[in-house]
């Protein structure tokens, strides 16, 4: 008899779960995995279990270059045993998978190209509906370095010394009803977004959750960003480069 092994989706609504984590702990930690950089799936499953034990709250899967749906499917399956929700973080319509739980349904607000503001979203929306993914409405704002996401997304990165521009974008996102505002320094950014900048944005908004990522490698930076009002902190490169430090960072922000 042919046996089809299907791993179950995470049970429950991811948005409600994140609400509860932020309410109970003040800040959530999201572990970002780039499927284009994964070569050892059982190693990833092992690291994912340790990240979950340390307190990471969910996994993001995404990347700007070289991502295919079949790669994402393999990564979702490897992450399932962590027991945490799996959220897609798509750089384009090829960043979707029917095996995940939710998707950051993002508009890159400071792109010069309408494709990244609404074009890709129109192409992706019917797929998201068909796959039964939970959409998490997200404003994506590239600040400073920008990295590959900024380059591919044709962003005009916001200058880090002009908080008022970030505030204007964040308010516009909130007034458009976007539940999450993701301030992105760019994966591998030499510096994270400065806590002072994060503080300006978090003080200006009142309903949206603030997600901050890009270049966060040190526990003290992560704590400063959380103390400045970030509701969710994303680390990606650190998990690939030094999983032990990633685990320490997660514990540090969870027990701050
Ligand atoms: C990138 O914000 C994320 O989209 C994470 O960045 O890989 O630098 O942690 P890092």
PDB file of C-alpha atoms and ligand atoms in Angstrom:
ATOM      1  CA  UNK A   1       0.000   0.000   0.000  1.00  0.00           C
ATOM      2  CA  UNK A   2       1.247   3.454  -0.867  1.00  0.00           C
ATOM      3  CA  UNK A   3       1.677   5.568   2.240  1.00  0.00           C
ATOM      4  CA  UNK A   4       1.779   9.316   1.824  1.00  0.00           C
ATOM      5  CA  UNK A   5       3.578  11.069   4.661  1.00  0.00           C
ATOM      6  CA  UNK A   6       1.891  14.398   5.316  1.00  0.00           C
ATOM      7  CA  UNK A   7       3.174  16.620   8.076  1.00  0.00           C
ATOM      8  CA  UNK A   8       0.379  18.479   9.781  1.00  0.00           C
ATOM      9  CA  UNK A   9       0.082  22.220   9.655  1.00  0.00           C
ATOM     10  CA  UNK A  10       0.455  24.193  12.831  1.00  0.00           C
ATOM     11  CA  UNK A  11      -2.892  24.265  14.660  1.00  0.00           C
ATOM     12  CA  UNK A  12      -4.478  27.659  15.179  1.00  0.00           C
ATOM     13  CA  UNK A  13      -4.296  31.161  13.814  1.00  0.00           C
ATOM     14  CA  UNK A  14      -0.751  32.462  13.558  1.00  0.00           C
ATOM     15  CA  UNK A  15      -1.797  36.126  13.917  1.00  0.00           C
ATOM     16  CA  UNK A  16      -3.623  35.388  17.182  1.00  0.00           C
ATOM     17  CA  UNK A  17      -0.648  33.394  18.430  1.00  0.00           C
ATOM     18  CA  UNK A  18       1.722  36.301  17.719  1.00  0.00           C
ATOM     19  CA  UNK A  19      -0.702  38.683  19.473  1.00  0.00           C
ATOM     20  CA  UNK A  20      -0.527  36.472  22.543  1.00  0.00           C
ATOM     21  CA  UNK A  21       3.269  36.137  22.492  1.00  0.00           C
ATOM     22  CA  UNK A  22       3.701  39.914  22.284  1.00  0.00           C
ATOM     23  CA  UNK A  23       1.078  40.463  25.009  1.00  0.00           C
ATOM     24  CA  UNK A  24       2.642  37.894  27.347  1.00  0.00           C
ATOM     25  CA  UNK A  25       6.374  38.481  26.718  1.00  0.00           C
ATOM     26  CA  UNK A  26       6.594  41.998  25.250  1.00  0.00           C
ATOM     27  CA  UNK A  27       8.635  40.838  22.279  1.00  0.00           C
ATOM     28  CA  UNK A  28       8.607  37.887  19.893  1.00  0.00           C
ATOM     29  CA  UNK A  29      11.645  36.362  18.220  1.00  0.00           C
ATOM     30  CA  UNK A  30      11.414  35.160  14.627  1.00  0.00           C
ATOM     31  CA  UNK A  31      14.081  32.873  13.139  1.00  0.00           C
ATOM     32  CA  UNK A  32      14.615  33.470   9.430  1.00  0.00           C
ATOM     33  CA  UNK A  33      15.747  30.599   7.195  1.00  0.00           C
ATOM     34  CA  UNK A  34      16.779  31.289   3.595  1.00  0.00           C
ATOM     35  CA  UNK A  35      15.967  28.106   1.619  1.00  0.00           C
ATOM     36  CA  UNK A  36      18.604  28.954  -1.000  1.00  0.00           C
ATOM     37  CA  UNK A  37      21.293  28.637   1.683  1.00  0.00           C
ATOM     38  CA  UNK A  38      20.201  25.325   3.243  1.00  0.00           C
ATOM     39  CA  UNK A  39      22.321  22.323   2.267  1.00  0.00           C
ATOM     40  CA  UNK A  40      21.750  20.009   5.247  1.00  0.00           C
ATOM     41  CA  UNK A  41      18.070  19.481   6.063  1.00  0.00           C
ATOM     42  CA  UNK A  42      18.601  17.185   9.039  1.00  0.00           C
ATOM     43  CA  UNK A  43      21.119  19.683  10.447  1.00  0.00           C
ATOM     44  CA  UNK A  44      18.498  22.405   9.997  1.00  0.00           C
ATOM     45  CA  UNK A  45      15.858  20.311  11.801  1.00  0.00           C
ATOM     46  CA  UNK A  46      18.291  19.865  14.682  1.00  0.00           C
ATOM     47  CA  UNK A  47      19.101  23.598  14.906  1.00  0.00           C
ATOM     48  CA  UNK A  48      15.384  24.444  14.637  1.00  0.00           C
ATOM     49  CA  UNK A  49      14.576  22.255  17.642  1.00  0.00           C
ATOM     50  CA  UNK A  50      17.281  24.039  19.669  1.00  0.00           C
ATOM     51  CA  UNK A  51      16.040  27.489  18.590  1.00  0.00           C
ATOM     52  CA  UNK A  52      12.515  26.489  19.629  1.00  0.00           C
ATOM     53  CA  UNK A  53      13.754  25.238  23.018  1.00  0.00           C
ATOM     54  CA  UNK A  54      15.597  28.545  23.507  1.00  0.00           C
ATOM     55  CA  UNK A  55      12.346  30.435  22.910  1.00  0.00           C
ATOM     56  CA  UNK A  56      12.099  31.436  19.257  1.00  0.00           C
ATOM     57  CA  UNK A  57       8.414  31.966  18.580  1.00  0.00           C
ATOM     58  CA  UNK A  58       8.077  31.236  14.867  1.00  0.00           C
ATOM     59  CA  UNK A  59      10.078  30.569  11.723  1.00  0.00           C
ATOM     60  CA  UNK A  60      10.188  32.804   8.686  1.00  0.00           C
ATOM     61  CA  UNK A  61      11.194  31.268   5.358  1.00  0.00           C
ATOM     62  CA  UNK A  62      12.372  33.521   2.568  1.00  0.00           C
ATOM     63  CA  UNK A  63      15.157  35.020   0.540  1.00  0.00           C
ATOM     64  CA  UNK A  64      15.663  37.456  -2.306  1.00  0.00           C
ATOM     65  CA  UNK A  65      17.562  35.268  -4.769  1.00  0.00           C
ATOM     66  CA  UNK A  66      17.381  31.652  -5.932  1.00  0.00           C
ATOM     67  CA  UNK A  67      14.289  30.518  -4.012  1.00  0.00           C
ATOM     68  CA  UNK A  68      12.047  27.808  -5.465  1.00  0.00           C
ATOM     69  CA  UNK A  69       8.798  26.392  -4.108  1.00  0.00           C
ATOM     70  CA  UNK A  70      10.209  22.869  -3.897  1.00  0.00           C
ATOM     71  CA  UNK A  71      13.159  24.144  -1.805  1.00  0.00           C
ATOM     72  CA  UNK A  72      10.693  25.867   0.516  1.00  0.00           C
ATOM     73  CA  UNK A  73       8.645  22.657   0.870  1.00  0.00           C
ATOM     74  CA  UNK A  74      11.736  20.764   2.041  1.00  0.00           C
ATOM     75  CA  UNK A  75      12.611  23.489   4.540  1.00  0.00           C
ATOM     76  CA  UNK A  76       9.029  23.582   5.891  1.00  0.00           C
ATOM     77  CA  UNK A  77       9.163  19.832   6.490  1.00  0.00           C
ATOM     78  CA  UNK A  78      12.528  20.140   8.256  1.00  0.00           C
ATOM     79  CA  UNK A  79      11.175  22.890  10.528  1.00  0.00           C
ATOM     80  CA  UNK A  80       7.911  21.102  11.403  1.00  0.00           C
ATOM     81  CA  UNK A  81       9.354  19.146  14.304  1.00  0.00           C
ATOM     82  CA  UNK A  82      10.141  22.402  16.108  1.00  0.00           C
ATOM     83  CA  UNK A  83       6.406  22.705  16.760  1.00  0.00           C
ATOM     84  CA  UNK A  84       6.461  26.428  15.919  1.00  0.00           C
ATOM     85  CA  UNK A  85       4.391  28.204  13.244  1.00  0.00           C
ATOM     86  CA  UNK A  86       6.010  28.569   9.829  1.00  0.00           C
ATOM     87  CA  UNK A  87       5.510  31.891   8.088  1.00  0.00           C
ATOM     88  CA  UNK A  88       6.542  32.616   4.515  1.00  0.00           C
ATOM     89  CA  UNK A  89       8.534  35.790   3.939  1.00  0.00           C
ATOM     90  CA  UNK A  90       8.374  35.977   0.140  1.00  0.00           C
ATOM     91  CA  UNK A  91      10.654  38.102  -1.985  1.00  0.00           C
ATOM     92  CA  UNK A  92       8.415  37.354  -4.951  1.00  0.00           C
ATOM     93  CA  UNK A  93       5.579  35.025  -5.996  1.00  0.00           C
ATOM     94  CA  UNK A  94       8.019  32.102  -6.103  1.00  0.00           C
ATOM     95  CA  UNK A  95       8.315  32.394  -2.301  1.00  0.00           C
ATOM     96  CA  UNK A  96       4.986  30.627  -1.621  1.00  0.00           C
ATOM     97  CA  UNK A  97       4.415  27.031  -0.468  1.00  0.00           C
ATOM     98  CA  UNK A  98       1.197  25.224   0.344  1.00  0.00           C
ATOM     99  CA  UNK A  99       2.875  23.464   3.277  1.00  0.00           C
ATOM    100  CA  UNK A 100       3.457  26.623   5.362  1.00  0.00           C
ATOM    101  CA  UNK A 101       1.004  28.128   7.850  1.00  0.00           C
ATOM    102  CA  UNK A 102       0.956  31.848   7.074  1.00  0.00           C
ATOM    103  CA  UNK A 103       2.565  34.448   4.863  1.00  0.00           C
ATOM    104  CA  UNK A 104       3.785  37.963   5.522  1.00  0.00           C
ATOM    105  CA  UNK A 105       1.651  39.555   2.820  1.00  0.00           C
ATOM    106  CA  UNK A 106       4.020  42.407   2.178  1.00  0.00           C
ATOM    107  CA  UNK A 107       4.048  45.583   0.182  1.00  0.00           C
ATOM    108  CA  UNK A 108       7.507  47.142  -0.182  1.00  0.00           C
ATOM    109  CA  UNK A 109       6.315  50.663   0.462  1.00  0.00           C
ATOM    110  CA  UNK A 110       9.510  52.488  -0.479  1.00  0.00           C
ATOM    111  CA  UNK A 111      10.048  50.682  -3.767  1.00  0.00           C
ATOM    112  CA  UNK A 112      10.177  52.774  -6.927  1.00  0.00           C
ATOM    113  CA  UNK A 113       8.636  49.870  -8.822  1.00  0.00           C
ATOM    114  CA  UNK A 114       4.861  49.309  -8.574  1.00  0.00           C
ATOM    115  CA  UNK A 115       5.494  45.581  -9.070  1.00  0.00           C
ATOM    116  CA  UNK A 116       6.900  45.344  -5.519  1.00  0.00           C
ATOM    117  CA  UNK A 117       4.186  47.593  -4.070  1.00  0.00           C
ATOM    118  CA  UNK A 118       1.099  45.858  -5.566  1.00  0.00           C
ATOM    119  CA  UNK A 119       2.001  43.831  -8.705  1.00  0.00           C
ATOM    120  CA  UNK A 120       3.472  40.745  -7.059  1.00  0.00           C
ATOM    121  CA  UNK A 121       0.695  40.842  -4.444  1.00  0.00           C
ATOM    122  CA  UNK A 122      -1.990  40.633  -7.158  1.00  0.00           C
ATOM    123  CA  UNK A 123      -0.214  37.654  -8.707  1.00  0.00           C
ATOM    124  CA  UNK A 124       0.267  35.971  -5.334  1.00  0.00           C
ATOM    125  CA  UNK A 125      -3.158  36.568  -3.746  1.00  0.00           C
ATOM    126  CA  UNK A 126      -5.083  33.839  -5.643  1.00  0.00           C
ATOM    127  CA  UNK A 127      -2.293  31.348  -4.869  1.00  0.00           C
ATOM    128  CA  UNK A 128      -2.443  32.238  -1.164  1.00  0.00           C
ATOM    129  CA  UNK A 129      -6.217  31.707  -1.240  1.00  0.00           C
ATOM    130  CA  UNK A 130      -5.875  28.346  -3.000  1.00  0.00           C
ATOM    131  CA  UNK A 131      -3.126  27.174  -0.643  1.00  0.00           C
ATOM    132  CA  UNK A 132      -5.142  28.199   2.447  1.00  0.00           C
ATOM    133  CA  UNK A 133      -2.285  30.311   3.845  1.00  0.00           C
ATOM    134  CA  UNK A 134      -3.092  32.867   6.532  1.00  0.00           C
ATOM    135  CA  UNK A 135      -2.131  36.322   5.205  1.00  0.00           C
ATOM    136  CA  UNK A 136      -0.480  38.678   7.693  1.00  0.00           C
ATOM    137  CA  UNK A 137      -0.792  42.195   6.184  1.00  0.00           C
ATOM    138  CA  UNK A 138       2.665  43.756   6.335  1.00  0.00           C
ATOM    139  CA  UNK A 139       4.296  47.001   5.286  1.00  0.00           C
ATOM    140  CA  UNK A 140       7.902  46.319   4.325  1.00  0.00           C
ATOM    141  CA  UNK A 141      10.169  49.336   4.652  1.00  0.00           C
ATOM    142  CA  UNK A 142      13.842  49.215   3.727  1.00  0.00           C
ATOM    143  CA  UNK A 143      16.099  51.413   5.841  1.00  0.00           C
ATOM    144  CA  UNK A 144      19.806  52.173   5.414  1.00  0.00           C
ATOM    145  CA  UNK A 145      21.975  49.419   3.885  1.00  0.00           C
ATOM    146  CA  UNK A 146      19.099  47.551   2.202  1.00  0.00           C
ATOM    147  CA  UNK A 147      21.054  44.496   1.030  1.00  0.00           C
ATOM    148  CA  UNK A 148      19.687  42.174  -1.636  1.00  0.00           C
ATOM    149  CA  UNK A 149      16.061  42.845  -0.643  1.00  0.00           C
ATOM    150  CA  UNK A 150      16.557  46.554  -1.242  1.00  0.00           C
ATOM    151  CA  UNK A 151      18.385  46.040  -4.537  1.00  0.00           C
ATOM    152  CA  UNK A 152      16.005  43.450  -5.996  1.00  0.00           C
ATOM    153  CA  UNK A 153      12.963  45.315  -4.703  1.00  0.00           C
ATOM    154  CA  UNK A 154      14.159  48.581  -6.281  1.00  0.00           C
ATOM    155  CA  UNK A 155      13.826  50.287  -2.919  1.00  0.00           C
ATOM    156  CA  UNK A 156      15.048  53.782  -2.190  1.00  0.00           C
ATOM    157  CA  UNK A 157      16.315  52.911   1.299  1.00  0.00           C
ATOM    158  CA  UNK A 158      15.316  55.446   3.939  1.00  0.00           C
ATOM    159  CA  UNK A 159      18.271  57.313   5.466  1.00  0.00           C
ATOM    160  CA  UNK A 160      18.871  56.194   9.069  1.00  0.00           C
ATOM    161  CA  UNK A 161      19.438  59.760  10.240  1.00  0.00           C
ATOM    162  CA  UNK A 162      16.019  60.959   9.071  1.00  0.00           C
ATOM    163  CA  UNK A 163      13.634  59.325  11.531  1.00  0.00           C
ATOM    164  CA  UNK A 164      10.809  61.550  10.346  1.00  0.00           C
ATOM    165  CA  UNK A 165      10.731  59.806   6.962  1.00  0.00           C
ATOM    166  CA  UNK A 166      10.407  56.423   8.669  1.00  0.00           C
ATOM    167  CA  UNK A 167       7.658  57.808  10.899  1.00  0.00           C
ATOM    168  CA  UNK A 168       5.770  59.094   7.837  1.00  0.00           C
ATOM    169  CA  UNK A 169       5.993  55.699   6.118  1.00  0.00           C
ATOM    170  CA  UNK A 170       4.982  53.836   9.277  1.00  0.00           C
ATOM    171  CA  UNK A 171       1.978  56.096   9.876  1.00  0.00           C
ATOM    172  CA  UNK A 172       0.915  55.697   6.244  1.00  0.00           C
ATOM    173  CA  UNK A 173       1.153  51.905   6.680  1.00  0.00           C
ATOM    174  CA  UNK A 174      -0.870  52.006   9.889  1.00  0.00           C
ATOM    175  CA  UNK A 175      -3.531  54.251   8.346  1.00  0.00           C
ATOM    176  CA  UNK A 176      -3.776  51.806   5.426  1.00  0.00           C
ATOM    177  CA  UNK A 177      -4.587  49.119   8.020  1.00  0.00           C
ATOM    178  CA  UNK A 178      -1.408  47.075   7.789  1.00  0.00           C
ATOM    179  CA  UNK A 179      -1.113  45.072  10.976  1.00  0.00           C
ATOM    180  CA  UNK A 180       2.666  44.595  10.821  1.00  0.00           C
ATOM    181  CA  UNK A 181       5.367  47.098   9.914  1.00  0.00           C
ATOM    182  CA  UNK A 182       8.686  45.466   9.076  1.00  0.00           C
ATOM    183  CA  UNK A 183      11.717  47.771   9.265  1.00  0.00           C
ATOM    184  CA  UNK A 184      14.381  46.027   7.200  1.00  0.00           C
ATOM    185  CA  UNK A 185      18.054  47.014   7.315  1.00  0.00           C
ATOM    186  CA  UNK A 186      18.805  44.238   4.796  1.00  0.00           C
ATOM    187  CA  UNK A 187      20.038  40.745   5.445  1.00  0.00           C
ATOM    188  CA  UNK A 188      23.696  40.838   6.459  1.00  0.00           C
ATOM    189  CA  UNK A 189      23.602  44.578   7.082  1.00  0.00           C
ATOM    190  CA  UNK A 190      26.827  45.748   8.782  1.00  0.00           C
ATOM    191  CA  UNK A 191      24.669  47.542  11.370  1.00  0.00           C
ATOM    192  CA  UNK A 192      21.158  46.924  12.650  1.00  0.00           C
ATOM    193  CA  UNK A 193      18.632  49.764  12.547  1.00  0.00           C
ATOM    194  CA  UNK A 194      19.625  52.114  15.412  1.00  0.00           C
ATOM    195  CA  UNK A 195      17.449  51.826  18.549  1.00  0.00           C
ATOM    196  CA  UNK A 196      16.814  55.593  18.385  1.00  0.00           C
ATOM    197  CA  UNK A 197      15.232  55.132  14.935  1.00  0.00           C
ATOM    198  CA  UNK A 198      13.162  52.187  16.212  1.00  0.00           C
ATOM    199  CA  UNK A 199      12.027  54.298  19.174  1.00  0.00           C
ATOM    200  CA  UNK A 200      10.836  57.115  16.864  1.00  0.00           C
ATOM    201  CA  UNK A 201       8.710  54.681  14.873  1.00  0.00           C
ATOM    202  CA  UNK A 202       7.357  52.732  17.846  1.00  0.00           C
ATOM    203  CA  UNK A 203       6.341  55.956  19.605  1.00  0.00           C
ATOM    204  CA  UNK A 204       4.476  57.196  16.538  1.00  0.00           C
ATOM    205  CA  UNK A 205       2.358  54.113  15.812  1.00  0.00           C
ATOM    206  CA  UNK A 206      -0.347  52.757  18.055  1.00  0.00           C
ATOM    207  CA  UNK A 207      -2.020  49.768  16.405  1.00  0.00           C
ATOM    208  CA  UNK A 208       0.495  48.006  14.171  1.00  0.00           C
ATOM    209  CA  UNK A 209       3.186  45.626  15.387  1.00  0.00           C
ATOM    210  CA  UNK A 210       6.745  46.672  14.688  1.00  0.00           C
ATOM    211  CA  UNK A 211       9.062  44.001  13.271  1.00  0.00           C
ATOM    212  CA  UNK A 212      12.783  44.843  13.064  1.00  0.00           C
ATOM    213  CA  UNK A 213      15.441  42.848  11.218  1.00  0.00           C
ATOM    214  CA  UNK A 214      18.705  43.010   9.352  1.00  0.00           C
ATOM    215  CA  UNK A 215      22.201  42.863  10.846  1.00  0.00           C
ATOM    216  CA  UNK A 216      21.138  41.874  14.375  1.00  0.00           C
ATOM    217  CA  UNK A 217      23.959  39.660  15.650  1.00  0.00           C
ATOM    218  CA  UNK A 218      24.599  40.744  19.226  1.00  0.00           C
ATOM    219  CA  UNK A 219      22.368  40.136  22.214  1.00  0.00           C
ATOM    220  CA  UNK A 220      22.862  43.689  23.512  1.00  0.00           C
ATOM    221  CA  UNK A 221      21.751  45.157  20.150  1.00  0.00           C
ATOM    222  CA  UNK A 222      18.686  42.903  20.161  1.00  0.00           C
ATOM    223  CA  UNK A 223      17.823  43.958  23.726  1.00  0.00           C
ATOM    224  CA  UNK A 224      18.246  47.669  22.862  1.00  0.00           C
ATOM    225  CA  UNK A 225      15.993  47.262  19.814  1.00  0.00           C
ATOM    226  CA  UNK A 226      13.376  45.427  21.900  1.00  0.00           C
ATOM    227  CA  UNK A 227      13.595  48.094  24.611  1.00  0.00           C
ATOM    228  CA  UNK A 228      13.121  50.745  21.914  1.00  0.00           C
ATOM    229  CA  UNK A 229       9.704  49.281  21.176  1.00  0.00           C
ATOM    230  CA  UNK A 230      10.199  46.546  18.550  1.00  0.00           C
ATOM    231  CA  UNK A 231       7.488  43.911  18.991  1.00  0.00           C
ATOM    232  CA  UNK A 232       9.288  41.267  16.951  1.00  0.00           C
ATOM    233  CA  UNK A 233      12.962  40.728  16.252  1.00  0.00           C
ATOM    234  CA  UNK A 234      14.217  38.791  13.250  1.00  0.00           C
ATOM    235  CA  UNK A 235      17.584  37.075  12.999  1.00  0.00           C
ATOM    236  CA  UNK A 236      18.700  35.249   9.884  1.00  0.00           C
ATOM    237  CA  UNK A 237      22.426  35.224   9.118  1.00  0.00           C
ATOM    238  CA  UNK A 238      23.378  34.625  12.738  1.00  0.00           C
ATOM    239  CA  UNK A 239      21.534  31.289  12.685  1.00  0.00           C
ATOM    240  CA  UNK A 240      23.583  30.158   9.687  1.00  0.00           C
ATOM    241  CA  UNK A 241      26.884  31.574  10.931  1.00  0.00           C
ATOM    242  CA  UNK A 242      26.750  30.836  14.629  1.00  0.00           C
ATOM    243  CA  UNK A 243      23.693  28.956  15.928  1.00  0.00           C
ATOM    244  CA  UNK A 244      25.056  29.008  19.500  1.00  0.00           C
ATOM    245  CA  UNK A 245      25.110  32.828  19.472  1.00  0.00           C
ATOM    246  CA  UNK A 246      21.601  32.850  17.967  1.00  0.00           C
ATOM    247  CA  UNK A 247      20.386  30.703  20.874  1.00  0.00           C
ATOM    248  CA  UNK A 248      22.053  33.053  23.381  1.00  0.00           C
ATOM    249  CA  UNK A 249      20.459  36.077  21.671  1.00  0.00           C
ATOM    250  CA  UNK A 250      16.989  34.491  21.839  1.00  0.00           C
ATOM    251  CA  UNK A 251      17.404  33.695  25.544  1.00  0.00           C
ATOM    252  CA  UNK A 252      18.714  37.223  26.204  1.00  0.00           C
ATOM    253  CA  UNK A 253      15.711  38.986  24.667  1.00  0.00           C
ATOM    254  CA  UNK A 254      13.233  36.579  26.213  1.00  0.00           C
ATOM    255  CA  UNK A 255      14.680  37.058  29.694  1.00  0.00           C
ATOM    256  CA  UNK A 256      15.531  40.734  29.449  1.00  0.00           C
TER     257      UNK A 256
HETATM  258  C1  LIG B   1      16.554  39.872   6.532  1.00  0.00           C
HETATM  259  O1  LIG B   1      15.764  41.053   8.410  1.00  0.00           O
HETATM  260  C2  LIG B   1      16.226  39.830   7.974  1.00  0.00           C
HETATM  261  O2  LIG B   1      15.441  40.010   5.769  1.00  0.00           O
HETATM  262  C3  LIG B   1      17.341  39.257   8.790  1.00  0.00           C
HETATM  263  O3  LIG B   1      18.582  39.853   8.538  1.00  0.00           O
HETATM  264  O4  LIG B   1      20.079  37.933   8.050  1.00  0.00           O
HETATM  265  O5  LIG B   1      21.018  40.129   8.810  1.00  0.00           O
HETATM  266  O6  LIG B   1      19.765  38.665  10.385  1.00  0.00           O
HETATM  267  P1  LIG B   1      19.942  39.101   8.978  1.00  0.00           P
END
